[in-house]
PDB file of C-alpha atoms in Angstrom:
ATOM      1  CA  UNK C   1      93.428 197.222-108.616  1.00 61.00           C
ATOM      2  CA  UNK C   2      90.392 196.296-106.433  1.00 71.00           C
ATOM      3  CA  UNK C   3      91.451 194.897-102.885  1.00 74.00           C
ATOM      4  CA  UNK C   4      89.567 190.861-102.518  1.00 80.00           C
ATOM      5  CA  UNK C   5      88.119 190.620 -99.002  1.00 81.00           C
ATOM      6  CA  UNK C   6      88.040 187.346 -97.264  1.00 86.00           C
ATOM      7  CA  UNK C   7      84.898 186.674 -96.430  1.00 87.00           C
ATOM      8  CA  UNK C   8      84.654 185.424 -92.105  1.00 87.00           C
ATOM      9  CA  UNK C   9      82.402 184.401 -89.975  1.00 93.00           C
ATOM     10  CA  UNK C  10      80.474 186.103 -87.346  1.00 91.00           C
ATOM     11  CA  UNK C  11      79.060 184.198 -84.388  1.00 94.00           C
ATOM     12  CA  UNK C  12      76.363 185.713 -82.400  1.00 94.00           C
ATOM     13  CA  UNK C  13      75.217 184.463 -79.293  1.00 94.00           C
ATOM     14  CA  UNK C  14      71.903 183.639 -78.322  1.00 94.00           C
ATOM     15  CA  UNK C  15      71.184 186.297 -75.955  1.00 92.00           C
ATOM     16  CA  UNK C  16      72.841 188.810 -78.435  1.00 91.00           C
ATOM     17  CA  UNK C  17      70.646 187.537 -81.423  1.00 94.00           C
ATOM     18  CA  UNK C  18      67.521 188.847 -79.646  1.00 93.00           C
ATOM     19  CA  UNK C  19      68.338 191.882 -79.925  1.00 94.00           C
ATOM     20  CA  UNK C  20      68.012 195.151 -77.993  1.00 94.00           C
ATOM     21  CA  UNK C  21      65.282 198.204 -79.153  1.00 95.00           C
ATOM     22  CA  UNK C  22      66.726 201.392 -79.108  1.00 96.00           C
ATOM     23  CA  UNK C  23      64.811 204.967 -80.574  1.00 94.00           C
ATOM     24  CA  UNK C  24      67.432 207.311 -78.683  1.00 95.00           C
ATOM     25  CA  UNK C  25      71.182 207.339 -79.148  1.00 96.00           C
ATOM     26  CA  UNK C  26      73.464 209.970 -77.519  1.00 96.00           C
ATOM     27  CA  UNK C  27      76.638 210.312 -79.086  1.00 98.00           C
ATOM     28  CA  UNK C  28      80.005 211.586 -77.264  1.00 98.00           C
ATOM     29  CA  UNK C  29      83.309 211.808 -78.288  1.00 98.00           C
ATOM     30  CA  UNK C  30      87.038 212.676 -77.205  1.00 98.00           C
ATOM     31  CA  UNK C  31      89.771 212.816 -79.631  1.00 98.00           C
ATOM     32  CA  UNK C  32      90.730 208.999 -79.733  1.00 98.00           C
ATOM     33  CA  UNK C  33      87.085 207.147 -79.437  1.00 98.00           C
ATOM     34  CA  UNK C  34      83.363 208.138 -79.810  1.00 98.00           C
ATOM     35  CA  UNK C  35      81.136 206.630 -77.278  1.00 98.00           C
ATOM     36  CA  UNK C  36      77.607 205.725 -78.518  1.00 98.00           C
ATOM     37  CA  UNK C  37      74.807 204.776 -75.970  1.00 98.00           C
ATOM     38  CA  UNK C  38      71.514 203.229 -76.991  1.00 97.00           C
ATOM     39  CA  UNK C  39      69.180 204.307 -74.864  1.00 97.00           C
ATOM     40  CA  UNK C  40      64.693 203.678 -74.944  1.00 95.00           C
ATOM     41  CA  UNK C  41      62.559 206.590 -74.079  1.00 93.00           C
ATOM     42  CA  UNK C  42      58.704 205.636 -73.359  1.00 92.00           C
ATOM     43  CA  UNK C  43      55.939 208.234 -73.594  1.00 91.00           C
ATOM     44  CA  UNK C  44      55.376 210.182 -70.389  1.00 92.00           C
ATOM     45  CA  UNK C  45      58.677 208.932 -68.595  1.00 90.00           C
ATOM     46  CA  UNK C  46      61.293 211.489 -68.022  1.00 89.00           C
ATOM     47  CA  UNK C  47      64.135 209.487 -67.713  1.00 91.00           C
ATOM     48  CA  UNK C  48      65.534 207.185 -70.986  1.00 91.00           C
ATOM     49  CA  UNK C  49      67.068 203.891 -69.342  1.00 93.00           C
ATOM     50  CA  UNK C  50      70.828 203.100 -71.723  1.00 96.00           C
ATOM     51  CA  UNK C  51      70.627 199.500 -72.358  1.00 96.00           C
ATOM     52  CA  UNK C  52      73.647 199.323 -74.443  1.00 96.00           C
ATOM     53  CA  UNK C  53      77.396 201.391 -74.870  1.00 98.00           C
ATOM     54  CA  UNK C  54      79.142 200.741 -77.616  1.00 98.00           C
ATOM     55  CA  UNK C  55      83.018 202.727 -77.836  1.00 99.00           C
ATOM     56  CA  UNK C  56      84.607 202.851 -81.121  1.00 98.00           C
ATOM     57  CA  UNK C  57      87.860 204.543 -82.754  1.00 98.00           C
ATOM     58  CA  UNK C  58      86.877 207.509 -84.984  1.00 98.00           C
ATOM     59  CA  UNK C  59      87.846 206.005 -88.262  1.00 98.00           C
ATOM     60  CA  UNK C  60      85.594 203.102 -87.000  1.00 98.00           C
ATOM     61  CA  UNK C  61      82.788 205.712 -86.354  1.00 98.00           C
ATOM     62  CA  UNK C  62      83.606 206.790 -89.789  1.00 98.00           C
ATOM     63  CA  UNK C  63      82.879 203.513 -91.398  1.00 98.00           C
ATOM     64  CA  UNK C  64      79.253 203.045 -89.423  1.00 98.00           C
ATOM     65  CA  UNK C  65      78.231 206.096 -90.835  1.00 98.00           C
ATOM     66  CA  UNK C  66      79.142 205.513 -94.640  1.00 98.00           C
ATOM     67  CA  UNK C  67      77.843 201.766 -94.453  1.00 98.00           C
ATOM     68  CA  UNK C  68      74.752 203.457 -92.574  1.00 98.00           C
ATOM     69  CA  UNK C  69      74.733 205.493 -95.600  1.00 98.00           C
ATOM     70  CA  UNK C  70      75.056 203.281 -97.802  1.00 98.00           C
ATOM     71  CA  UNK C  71      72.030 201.247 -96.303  1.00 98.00           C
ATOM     72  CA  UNK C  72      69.713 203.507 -95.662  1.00 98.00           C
ATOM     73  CA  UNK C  73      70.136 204.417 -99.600  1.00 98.00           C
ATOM     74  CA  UNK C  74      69.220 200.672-100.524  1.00 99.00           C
ATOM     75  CA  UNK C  75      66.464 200.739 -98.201  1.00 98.00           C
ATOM     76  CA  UNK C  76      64.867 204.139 -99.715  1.00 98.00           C
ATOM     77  CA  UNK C  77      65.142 202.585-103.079  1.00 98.00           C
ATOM     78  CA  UNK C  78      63.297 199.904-102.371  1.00 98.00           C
ATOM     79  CA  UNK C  79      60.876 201.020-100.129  1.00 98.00           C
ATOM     80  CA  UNK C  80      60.207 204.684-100.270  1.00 98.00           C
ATOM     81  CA  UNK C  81      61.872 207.628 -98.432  1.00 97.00           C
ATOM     82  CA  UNK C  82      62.269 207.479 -94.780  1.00 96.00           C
ATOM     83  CA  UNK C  83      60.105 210.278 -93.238  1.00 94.00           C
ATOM     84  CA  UNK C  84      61.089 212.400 -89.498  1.00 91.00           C
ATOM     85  CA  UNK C  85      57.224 213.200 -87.810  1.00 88.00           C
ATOM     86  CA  UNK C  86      57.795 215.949 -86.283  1.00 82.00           C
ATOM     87  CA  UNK C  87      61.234 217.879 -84.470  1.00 73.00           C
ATOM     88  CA  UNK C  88      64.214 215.053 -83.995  1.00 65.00           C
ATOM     89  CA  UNK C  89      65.060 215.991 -80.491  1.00 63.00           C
ATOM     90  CA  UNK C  90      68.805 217.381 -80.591  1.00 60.00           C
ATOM     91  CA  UNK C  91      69.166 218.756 -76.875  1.00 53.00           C
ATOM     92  CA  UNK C  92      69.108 215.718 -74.464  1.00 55.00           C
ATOM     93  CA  UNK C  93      72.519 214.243 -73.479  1.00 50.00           C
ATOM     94  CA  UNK C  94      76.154 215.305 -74.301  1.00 48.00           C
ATOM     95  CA  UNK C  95      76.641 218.809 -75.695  1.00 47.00           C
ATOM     96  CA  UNK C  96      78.981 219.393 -78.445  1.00 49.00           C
ATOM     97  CA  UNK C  97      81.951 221.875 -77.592  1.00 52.00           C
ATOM     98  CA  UNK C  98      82.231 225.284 -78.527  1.00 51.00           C
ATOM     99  CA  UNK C  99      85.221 226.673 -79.583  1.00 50.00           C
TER     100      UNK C  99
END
């Protein structure tokens, strides 16, 4: 049987509703929360300013990524495939263990 989800409302305030631009998130994690900060890097500056930190439970982390899944499939359907220029940057910030 299919679980019904009450719908609820969200209230965003009206600094909040602006907004915040973001192209560089660095990602950390321990074994109870992952820590994502949102971070803008500008052409020729060496240093990317965070302007946001969001912490999250892993099974919370989880869920982003399958409704980011989920969304970015919609929004390939109906507008084309997303396309990287060039080599995503994978070194900057946090480095993952090795065990």
């Amino acid at each position: 049987m299919e679980e019904k989800r009450t719908p609820f409302n969200v209230e965003i305030g009206e600094k909040e509703s602006e907004g915040i631009y973001s192209n560089f998130v660095l990602i950390a994690h321990s074994p109870s929360e992952f820590i994502l900060d949102f971070a803008r890097v500008l052409p020729g500056v060496k240093k990317a300013k965070v302007f946001a930190r969001i912490v999250m439970t892993p099974q919370h982390a989880l869920l982003l990524k399958n409704a980011l899944d989920e969304n970015i499939k919609r929004y390939e359907d109906r507008f084309g495939k997303i396309r990287i220029v060039g080599k995503p940057e994978t070194s900057v910030g946090f480095q993952p263990e090795t065990k």
